[in-house]
XYZ file of C-alpha atoms in Angstrom:
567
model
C 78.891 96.908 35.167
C 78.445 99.786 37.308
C 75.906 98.223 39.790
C 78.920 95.176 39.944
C 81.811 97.854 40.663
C 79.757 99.030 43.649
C 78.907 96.044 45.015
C 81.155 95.739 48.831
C 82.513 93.001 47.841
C 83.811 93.773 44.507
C 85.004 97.086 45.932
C 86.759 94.843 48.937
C 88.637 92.878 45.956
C 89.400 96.103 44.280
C 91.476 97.621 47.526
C 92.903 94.302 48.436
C 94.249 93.403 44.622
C 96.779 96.660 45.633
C 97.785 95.096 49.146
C 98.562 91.385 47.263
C 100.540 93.919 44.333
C 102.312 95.316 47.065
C 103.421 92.629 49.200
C 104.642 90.616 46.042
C 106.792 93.329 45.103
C 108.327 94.137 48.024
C 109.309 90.717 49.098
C 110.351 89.514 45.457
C 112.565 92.871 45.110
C 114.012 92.754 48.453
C 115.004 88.830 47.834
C 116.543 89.567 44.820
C 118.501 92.352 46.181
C 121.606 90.904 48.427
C 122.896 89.187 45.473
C 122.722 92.474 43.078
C 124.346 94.164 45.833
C 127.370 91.823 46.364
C 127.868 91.796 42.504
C 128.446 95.176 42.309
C 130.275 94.968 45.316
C 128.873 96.181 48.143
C 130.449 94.322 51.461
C 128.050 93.057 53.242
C 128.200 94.931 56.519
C 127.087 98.128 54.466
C 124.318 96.075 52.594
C 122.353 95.804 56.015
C 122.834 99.935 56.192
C 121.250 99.466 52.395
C 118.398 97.811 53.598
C 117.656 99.587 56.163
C 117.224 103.293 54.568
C 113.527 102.288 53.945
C 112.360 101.531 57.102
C 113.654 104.344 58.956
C 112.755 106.641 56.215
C 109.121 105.519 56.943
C 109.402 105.912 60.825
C 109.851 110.094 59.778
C 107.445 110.062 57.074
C 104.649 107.413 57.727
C 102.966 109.866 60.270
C 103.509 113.162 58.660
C 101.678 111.311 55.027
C 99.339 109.464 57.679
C 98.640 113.156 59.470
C 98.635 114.778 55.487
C 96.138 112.090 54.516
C 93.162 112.810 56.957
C 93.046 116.038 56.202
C 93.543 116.231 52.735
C 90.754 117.175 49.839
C 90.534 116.198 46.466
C 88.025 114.651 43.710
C 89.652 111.488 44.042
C 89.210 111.277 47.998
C 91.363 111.669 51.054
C 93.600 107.772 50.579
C 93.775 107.196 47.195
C 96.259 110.751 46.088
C 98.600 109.240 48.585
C 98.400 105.604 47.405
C 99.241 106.672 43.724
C 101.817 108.985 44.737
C 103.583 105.965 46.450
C 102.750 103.471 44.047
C 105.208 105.693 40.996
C 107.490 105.401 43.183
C 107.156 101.972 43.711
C 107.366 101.668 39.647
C 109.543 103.836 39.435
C 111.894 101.881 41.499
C 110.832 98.312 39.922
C 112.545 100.267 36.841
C 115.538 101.179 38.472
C 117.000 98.267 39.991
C 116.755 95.739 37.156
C 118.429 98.888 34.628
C 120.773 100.156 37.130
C 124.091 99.505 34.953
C 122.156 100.625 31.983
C 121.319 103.794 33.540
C 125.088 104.381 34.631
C 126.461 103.887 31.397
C 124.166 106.769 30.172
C 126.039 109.363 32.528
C 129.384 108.353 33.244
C 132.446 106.176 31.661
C 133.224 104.842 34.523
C 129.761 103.036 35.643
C 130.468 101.108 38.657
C 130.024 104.053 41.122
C 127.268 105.094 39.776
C 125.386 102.061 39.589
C 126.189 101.389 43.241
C 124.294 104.697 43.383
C 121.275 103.876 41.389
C 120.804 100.527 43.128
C 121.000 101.577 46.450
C 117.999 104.685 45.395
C 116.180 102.271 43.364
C 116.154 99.959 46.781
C 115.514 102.419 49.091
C 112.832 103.949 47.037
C 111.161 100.324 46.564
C 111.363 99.384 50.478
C 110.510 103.136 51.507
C 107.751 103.926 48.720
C 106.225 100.070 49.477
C 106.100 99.789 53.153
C 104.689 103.678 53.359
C 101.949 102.880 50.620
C 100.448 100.457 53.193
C 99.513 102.999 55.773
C 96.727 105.079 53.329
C 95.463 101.770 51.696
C 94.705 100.473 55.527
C 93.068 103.757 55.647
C 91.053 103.393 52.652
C 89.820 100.389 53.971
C 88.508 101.605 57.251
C 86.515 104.523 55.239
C 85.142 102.072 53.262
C 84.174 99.285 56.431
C 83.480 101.380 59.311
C 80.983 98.891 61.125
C 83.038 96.616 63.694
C 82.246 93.394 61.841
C 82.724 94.775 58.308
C 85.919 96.036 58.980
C 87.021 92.993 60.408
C 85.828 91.201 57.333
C 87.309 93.726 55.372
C 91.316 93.653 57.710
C 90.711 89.453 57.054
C 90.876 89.891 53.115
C 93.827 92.776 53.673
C 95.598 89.833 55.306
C 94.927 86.746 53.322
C 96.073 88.988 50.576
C 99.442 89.544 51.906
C 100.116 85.886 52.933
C 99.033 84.988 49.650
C 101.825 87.450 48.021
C 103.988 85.792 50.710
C 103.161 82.115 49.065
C 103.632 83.384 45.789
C 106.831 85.341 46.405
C 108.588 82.426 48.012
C 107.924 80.040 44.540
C 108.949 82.524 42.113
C 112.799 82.496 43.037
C 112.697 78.760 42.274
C 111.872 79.172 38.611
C 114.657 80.113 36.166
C 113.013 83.052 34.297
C 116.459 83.254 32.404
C 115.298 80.364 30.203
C 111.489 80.763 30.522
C 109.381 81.604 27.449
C 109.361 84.818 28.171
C 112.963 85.517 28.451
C 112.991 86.793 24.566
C 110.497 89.651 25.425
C 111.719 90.613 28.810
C 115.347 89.866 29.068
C 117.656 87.734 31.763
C 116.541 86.543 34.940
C 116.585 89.440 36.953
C 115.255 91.751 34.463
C 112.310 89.666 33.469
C 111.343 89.074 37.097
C 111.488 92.602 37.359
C 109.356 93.543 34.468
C 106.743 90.878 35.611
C 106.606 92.548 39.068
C 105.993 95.928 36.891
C 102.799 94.130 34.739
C 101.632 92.675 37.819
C 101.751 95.605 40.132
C 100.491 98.017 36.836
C 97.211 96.291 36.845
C 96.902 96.098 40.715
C 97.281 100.170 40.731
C 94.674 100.554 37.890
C 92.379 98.454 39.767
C 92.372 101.313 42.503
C 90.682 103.406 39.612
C 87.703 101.981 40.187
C 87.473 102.342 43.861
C 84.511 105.078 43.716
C 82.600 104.255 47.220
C 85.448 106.876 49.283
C 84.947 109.612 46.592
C 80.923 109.518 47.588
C 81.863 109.333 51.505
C 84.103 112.464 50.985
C 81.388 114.597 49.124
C 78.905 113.903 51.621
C 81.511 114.933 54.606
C 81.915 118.225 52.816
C 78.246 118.643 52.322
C 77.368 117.674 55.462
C 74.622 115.247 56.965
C 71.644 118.063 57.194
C 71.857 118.539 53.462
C 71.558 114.864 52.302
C 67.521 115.394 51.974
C 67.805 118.625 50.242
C 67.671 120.114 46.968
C 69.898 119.676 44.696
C 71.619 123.261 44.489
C 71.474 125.017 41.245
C 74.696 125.009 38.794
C 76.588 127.978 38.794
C 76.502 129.855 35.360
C 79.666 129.134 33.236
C 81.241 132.253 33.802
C 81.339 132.011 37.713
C 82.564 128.788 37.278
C 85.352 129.517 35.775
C 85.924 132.638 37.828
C 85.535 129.436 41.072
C 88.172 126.973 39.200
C 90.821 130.189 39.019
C 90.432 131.474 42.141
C 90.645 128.183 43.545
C 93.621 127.464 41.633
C 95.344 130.303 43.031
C 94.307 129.100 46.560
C 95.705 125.895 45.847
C 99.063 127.284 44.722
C 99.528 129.907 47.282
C 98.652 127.061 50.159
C 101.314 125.177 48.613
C 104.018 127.434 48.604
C 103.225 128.164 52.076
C 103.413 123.933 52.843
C 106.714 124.338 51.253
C 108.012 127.135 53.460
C 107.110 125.031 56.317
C 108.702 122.504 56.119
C 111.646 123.723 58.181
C 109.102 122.694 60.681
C 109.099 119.327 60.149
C 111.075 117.935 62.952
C 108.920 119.806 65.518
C 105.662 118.598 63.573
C 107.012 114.832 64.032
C 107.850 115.324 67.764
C 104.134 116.954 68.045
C 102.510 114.073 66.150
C 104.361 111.198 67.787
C 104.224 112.419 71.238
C 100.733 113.603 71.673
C 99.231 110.141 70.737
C 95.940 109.166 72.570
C 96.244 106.351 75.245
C 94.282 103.948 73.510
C 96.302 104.009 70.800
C 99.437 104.033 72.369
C 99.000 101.111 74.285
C 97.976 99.342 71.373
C 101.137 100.367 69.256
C 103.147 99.341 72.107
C 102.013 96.156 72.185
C 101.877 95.853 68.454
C 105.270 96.661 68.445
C 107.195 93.975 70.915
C 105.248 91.331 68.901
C 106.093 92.659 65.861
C 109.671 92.793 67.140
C 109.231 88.864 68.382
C 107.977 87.688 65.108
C 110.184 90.086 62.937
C 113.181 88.458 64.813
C 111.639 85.379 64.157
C 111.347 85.706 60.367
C 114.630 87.764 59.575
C 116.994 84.900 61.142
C 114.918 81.614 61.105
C 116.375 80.201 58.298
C 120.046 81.007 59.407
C 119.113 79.226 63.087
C 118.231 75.928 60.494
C 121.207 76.048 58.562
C 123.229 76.775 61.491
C 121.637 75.217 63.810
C 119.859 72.269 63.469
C 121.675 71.374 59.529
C 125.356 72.285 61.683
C 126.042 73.882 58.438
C 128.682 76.639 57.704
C 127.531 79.955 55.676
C 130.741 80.976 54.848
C 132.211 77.514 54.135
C 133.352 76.982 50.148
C 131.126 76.357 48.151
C 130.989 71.871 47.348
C 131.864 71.421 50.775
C 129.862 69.144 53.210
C 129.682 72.100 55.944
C 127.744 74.618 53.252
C 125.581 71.710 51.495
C 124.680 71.282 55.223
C 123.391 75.016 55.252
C 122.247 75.316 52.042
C 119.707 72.405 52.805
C 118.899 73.977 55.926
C 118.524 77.224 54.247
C 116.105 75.217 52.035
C 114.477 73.603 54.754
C 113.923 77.527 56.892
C 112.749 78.569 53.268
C 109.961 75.911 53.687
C 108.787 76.188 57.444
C 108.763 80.496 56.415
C 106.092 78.763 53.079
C 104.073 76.720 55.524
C 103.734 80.134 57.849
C 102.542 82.025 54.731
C 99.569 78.812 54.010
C 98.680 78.656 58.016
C 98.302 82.403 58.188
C 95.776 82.001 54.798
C 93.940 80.020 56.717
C 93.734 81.721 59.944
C 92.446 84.974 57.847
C 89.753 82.835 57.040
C 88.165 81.834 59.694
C 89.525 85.007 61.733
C 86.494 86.500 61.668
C 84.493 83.573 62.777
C 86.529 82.986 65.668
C 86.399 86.922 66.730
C 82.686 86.142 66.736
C 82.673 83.168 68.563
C 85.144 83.770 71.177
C 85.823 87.747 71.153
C 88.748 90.126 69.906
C 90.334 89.835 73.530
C 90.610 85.726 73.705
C 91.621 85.453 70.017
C 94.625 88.456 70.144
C 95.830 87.241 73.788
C 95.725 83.747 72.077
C 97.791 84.697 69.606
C 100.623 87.052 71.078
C 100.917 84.166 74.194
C 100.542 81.242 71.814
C 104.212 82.806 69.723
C 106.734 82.757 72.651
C 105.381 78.638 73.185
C 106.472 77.706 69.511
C 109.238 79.724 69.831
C 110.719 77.740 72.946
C 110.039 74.563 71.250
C 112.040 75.479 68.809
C 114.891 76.741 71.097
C 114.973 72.998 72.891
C 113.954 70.424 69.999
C 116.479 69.032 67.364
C 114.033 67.223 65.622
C 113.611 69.284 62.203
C 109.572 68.323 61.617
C 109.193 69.555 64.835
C 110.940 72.720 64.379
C 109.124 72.966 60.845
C 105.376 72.624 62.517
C 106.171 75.408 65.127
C 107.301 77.949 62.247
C 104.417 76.865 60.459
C 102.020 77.236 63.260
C 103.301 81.044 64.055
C 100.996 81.887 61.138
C 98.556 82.412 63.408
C 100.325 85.350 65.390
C 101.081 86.320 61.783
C 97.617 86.727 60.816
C 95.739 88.040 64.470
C 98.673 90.685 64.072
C 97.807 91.896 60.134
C 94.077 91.805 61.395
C 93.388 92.708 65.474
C 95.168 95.512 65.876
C 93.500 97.481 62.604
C 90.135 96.694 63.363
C 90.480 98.275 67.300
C 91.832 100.989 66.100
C 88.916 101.324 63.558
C 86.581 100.403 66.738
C 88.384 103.744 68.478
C 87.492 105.743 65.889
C 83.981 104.412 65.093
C 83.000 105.177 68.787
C 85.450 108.222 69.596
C 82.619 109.865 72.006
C 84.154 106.832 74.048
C 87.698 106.078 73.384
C 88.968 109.115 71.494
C 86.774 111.855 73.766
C 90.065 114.354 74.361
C 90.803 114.612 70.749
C 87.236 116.038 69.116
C 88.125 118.350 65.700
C 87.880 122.239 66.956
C 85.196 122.305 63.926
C 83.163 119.941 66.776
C 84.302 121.965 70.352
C 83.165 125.165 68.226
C 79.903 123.947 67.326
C 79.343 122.507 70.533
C 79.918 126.046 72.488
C 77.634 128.002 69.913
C 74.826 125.445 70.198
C 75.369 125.660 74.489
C 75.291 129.473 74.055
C 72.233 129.468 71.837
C 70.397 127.476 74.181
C 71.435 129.033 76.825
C 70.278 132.451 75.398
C 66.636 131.306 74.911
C 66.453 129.844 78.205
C 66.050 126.069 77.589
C 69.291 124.444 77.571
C 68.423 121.747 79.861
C 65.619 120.635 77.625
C 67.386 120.754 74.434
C 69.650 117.650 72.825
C 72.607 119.463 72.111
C 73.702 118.380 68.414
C 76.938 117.428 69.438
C 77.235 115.235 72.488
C 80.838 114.257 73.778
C 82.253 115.635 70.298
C 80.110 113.752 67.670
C 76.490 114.531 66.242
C 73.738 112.633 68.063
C 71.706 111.761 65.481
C 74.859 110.597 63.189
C 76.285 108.922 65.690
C 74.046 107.279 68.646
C 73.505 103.595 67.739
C 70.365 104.163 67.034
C 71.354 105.656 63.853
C 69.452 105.103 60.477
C 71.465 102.781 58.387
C 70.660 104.688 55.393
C 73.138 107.498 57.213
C 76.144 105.469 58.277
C 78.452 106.498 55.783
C 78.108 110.148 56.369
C 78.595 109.147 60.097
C 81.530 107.461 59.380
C 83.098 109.525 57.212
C 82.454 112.656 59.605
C 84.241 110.394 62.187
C 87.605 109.899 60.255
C 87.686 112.980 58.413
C 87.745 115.774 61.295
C 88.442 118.806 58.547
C 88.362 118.411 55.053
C 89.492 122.243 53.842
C 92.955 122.395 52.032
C 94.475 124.865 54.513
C 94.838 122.665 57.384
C 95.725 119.491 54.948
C 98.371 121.712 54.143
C 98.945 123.558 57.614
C 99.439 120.001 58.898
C 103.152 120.048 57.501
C 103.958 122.889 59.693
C 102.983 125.226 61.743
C 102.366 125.763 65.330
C 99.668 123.061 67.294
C 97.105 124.597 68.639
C 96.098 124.705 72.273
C 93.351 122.285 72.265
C 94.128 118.813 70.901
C 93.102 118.622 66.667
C 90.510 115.818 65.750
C 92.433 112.943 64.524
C 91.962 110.874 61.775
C 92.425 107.491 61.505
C 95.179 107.274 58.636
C 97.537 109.011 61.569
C 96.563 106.532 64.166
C 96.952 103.412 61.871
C 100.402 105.250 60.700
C 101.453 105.050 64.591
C 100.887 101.638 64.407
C 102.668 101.088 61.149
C 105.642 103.045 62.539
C 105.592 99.937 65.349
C 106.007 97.675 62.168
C 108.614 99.516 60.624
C 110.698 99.568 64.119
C 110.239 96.087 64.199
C 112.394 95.557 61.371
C 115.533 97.662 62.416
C 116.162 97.380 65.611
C 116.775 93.257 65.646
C 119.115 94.036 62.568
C 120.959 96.479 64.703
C 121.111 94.174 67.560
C 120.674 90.707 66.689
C 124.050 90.205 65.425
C 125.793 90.640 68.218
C 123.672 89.058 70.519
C 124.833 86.021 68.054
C 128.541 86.803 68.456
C 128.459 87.140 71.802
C 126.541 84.118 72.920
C 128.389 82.432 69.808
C 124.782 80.405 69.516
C 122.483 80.845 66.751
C 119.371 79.580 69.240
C 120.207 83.243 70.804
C 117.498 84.020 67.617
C 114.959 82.040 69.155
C 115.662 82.777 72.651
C 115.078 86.153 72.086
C 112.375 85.894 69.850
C 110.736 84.584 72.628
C 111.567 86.647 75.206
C 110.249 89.708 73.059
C 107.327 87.579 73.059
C 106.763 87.228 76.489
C 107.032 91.197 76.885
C 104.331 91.073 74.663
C 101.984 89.381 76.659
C 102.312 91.567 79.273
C 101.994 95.026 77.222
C 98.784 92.781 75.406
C 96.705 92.774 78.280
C 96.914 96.491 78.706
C 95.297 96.858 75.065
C 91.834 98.604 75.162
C 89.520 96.158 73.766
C 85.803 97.436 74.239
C 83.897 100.063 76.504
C 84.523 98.645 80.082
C 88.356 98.414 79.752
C 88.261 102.221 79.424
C 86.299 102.292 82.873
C 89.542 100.569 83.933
């Protein structure tokens, strides 16, 4: 059993069962919630505000628990702590929102105020806790897959996984859980759907527990690479053991009161951490995010432009009418091509990796961000609904390069940062450095002598000529640029220092993440007006496109291997 739980692929299942637990719940509890909101009556120009709190509570947070995350230390690893954190609050809020009358009635006699209350936390803590818990898991999956092709391999699973939830999520609204078999146990539609979503999402977390392979990597970061062929040190006697766990306790405590007095520094901390992002990176994120924004305005409205548009249906018409069966069957129909996107991105996470190898990670991402604003403008001119239906279907293939390309460069940044990250070594590695160049230099034979650290990483950890049997040591060394809890903790405030910190990867991929979460708010801002003011739904699609077509040019800017940097 134990040789099985370490086995990659077993441990690639284990991380990725959280990512398809994730993505279910989020997209089945943000479906549900319009109608909850409009029943306890919400209007719905505030329910947009609603479901918005969780995205632009992740743009503050994402990077400062991305930031936290690299430099964190613990028994259980650098991701994971995160990941659980986020995850109770996730269950937590899968509690909330099916029991949020229930809940009122406990504290008040007059319950419809209060339940507004506890919906709208129980949503915001479901989209905020959700989206954020993404960021460390994409970590944990670059500590575990740090080689180029295995973290592609590994990104390819992360994504199947989430169009799978996507497949499932859009089937379970169609059966009436009210009168299942289940019902009796579980309660009314909502609420059973609800506690489902718990069981589900339960035994996704647990599976987590068994993730042991970034544990190892951390223990050997802290011991370092020169000790992994030496003796095993002597246990301490009991006594000094003890005397280690209570001072260390203390430690603990007093670092955390001192995290806590800082955090009247967070606002300068974010400014620091989103302005002082390398240039790899922040071309990528760029790009990243106007496709994000071109698909995201794709997938928010497309079944509105069928309803509207090509059905010439009426949303607000009465209900029986011929105008809103018209856009309900449209509705239906958007509902479908958004299913068919979902099966065609499967299938592109497939064979992703296959095609990476056979035609390279430039051709296959510029494939995919130019190939979006093309369906998108034949959707704008046809009226032919199969037609429309293919080209939704067919953007699973933007959907997929996008949940797969941009995580595995910034893996490839990190894996080779003597190259693409060479302005932002750790101070642990600068330090080193110096004292090895004034060592030399004091014995007289500095030219002759391979300095340990060349261009901010070890040579013999990581040259490419590397043993295998020390890669994930190397790796590990490469993501996690300090491990001690003073500067996880000194990360939530406190004044930068003068030479640029190592970074880790979990802030990086949180930068990118952050380009997600924008994605979401700012055509829900916008997009509505554009609407009214062209008083044309194909304004969607028109400007889905011409996000797209930004995209292509901010694409081509994207570092993809050694001789753009050159560039």
């Amino acid at each position: 059993v134990s040789m099985l739980f370490h086995n990659r692929k077993t441990q690639l299942l284990l991380v990725n069962s959280l990512t398809f637990g994730l993505e279910v719940c989020l997209a089945a509890g943000i479906t549900y919630v319009p109608p909850l909101l409009l029943e306890v009556g919400v209007e719905e120009k505030f329910m947009t505000m609603v479901l918005g709190i969780g995205p632009v509570l992740g743009l503050v947070f994402v990077p400062l628990i991305g930031s936290a995350s690299d430099h964190w230390h613990s028994s259980y690893g650098r991701r994971r702590p995160f990941i659980w954190m986020l995850c109770l609050g996730v269950l937590l809020s899968l509690f909330v929102i099916p029991h949020a009358s229930s809940l009122a009635s406990l504290f008040a006699l007059n319950t419809r105020p209060l339940e507004i209350a506890f919906l709208i936390l129980g949503i915001g803590l479901l989209d905020f806790c959700g989206q954020v818990c993404f960021t460390p898991l994409e970590a944990l999956l670059s500590d575990l897959f740090q080689e180029p092709d295995n973290c592609r391999q590994a990104f390819s699973m992360y994504a199947f996984m989430i169009s799978l939830g996507g497949c499932i999520v859009s089937l379970l609204p169609a059966i009436d859980w009210g009168g299942s078999f289940l019902a009796p146990y579980l309660g009314g539609q909502e609420t059973c759907l609800f506690s489902l979503l718990t069981i589900i999402f339960l035994g996704c977390v647990l599976a987590t527990l068994f993730v042991t392979e970034e544990a190892a990597t951390q223990a050997d970061v802290l011991d370092g690479p020169a000790l992994k062929d030496a003796p095993p040190k002597p246990s301490p006697p009991a006594c000094c053991s003890c005397q280690l766990s209570r001072s260390s306790c203390l430690l603990q405590a007093r670092h955390i009161m001192q995290a806590l007095r800082n955090l009247c520094t967070l606002v300068p901390r974010l400014h620091s951490l989103y302005c002082r992002i390398p240039k790899v990176i922040r071309r990528l994120a760029v790009a990243e995010l106007c496709s994000w924004m071109a698909l995201m305005t794709f997938m928010l409205f497309y079944t509105d432009f069928v309803g509207e548009g090509l059905y010439h249906g009426v949303p607000r018409a009465k209900p029986g009418t011929d105008a809103r069966r018209h856009y309900d069957e449209g509705v239906r129909m958007g509902s479908l091509g958004l299913f068919l996107q979902c099966v065609t991105s499967i299938f592109f996470s497939t064979i992703m990796d296959r095609m990476v190898k056979q035609f390279g990670t430039r051709a296959v991402y510029l494939a995919s961000v130019v190939f979006f604003p093309v369906a998108a403008f034949v959707m704008c001119l046809s009226h032919s609904v199969i037609i429309v239906t293919i080209s939704a279907a067919l953007t699973g293939f933007t959907f997929s390069a996008l949940q797969i390309l941009p995580y595995t460069l910034a893996s490839l940044y990190h894996h080779d940062k003597q190259v693409f990250l060479h302005k932002y070594k750790s101070k642990e590695e600068e330090d080193a450095a110096r004292l090895d160049k004034k060592s030399a230099f004091s014995k007289g034979h500095l030219s002759s002598q391979k300095l340990p650290y060349q261009n901010g990483h070890a040579g013999s950890l990581f040259s490419s000529s590397s043993p295998s049997s020390l890669s994930p040591p190397a790796a590990g060394s490469a993501l996690c640029v300090s491990s001690s809890c003073d500067v996880s903790l000194m990360m939530m405030g406190g004044e930068p220092d003068p030479v640029a910190p190592g970074r880790g990867i979990c802030l990086d991929l949180a930068i990118l993440d952050s380009a997600f979460l924008l994605s979401q708010v700012v055509p829900s801002l916008f997009m509505g007006s554009i609407v009214q003011f062209t008083q044309s739904v194909t304004a969607y699609m028109v400007s889905a496109a011409g996000f797209g077509l930004v995209a292509i040019y901010f694409a081509t800017k994207v570092v993809f291997d050694k001789s753009d940097m050159a560039k």
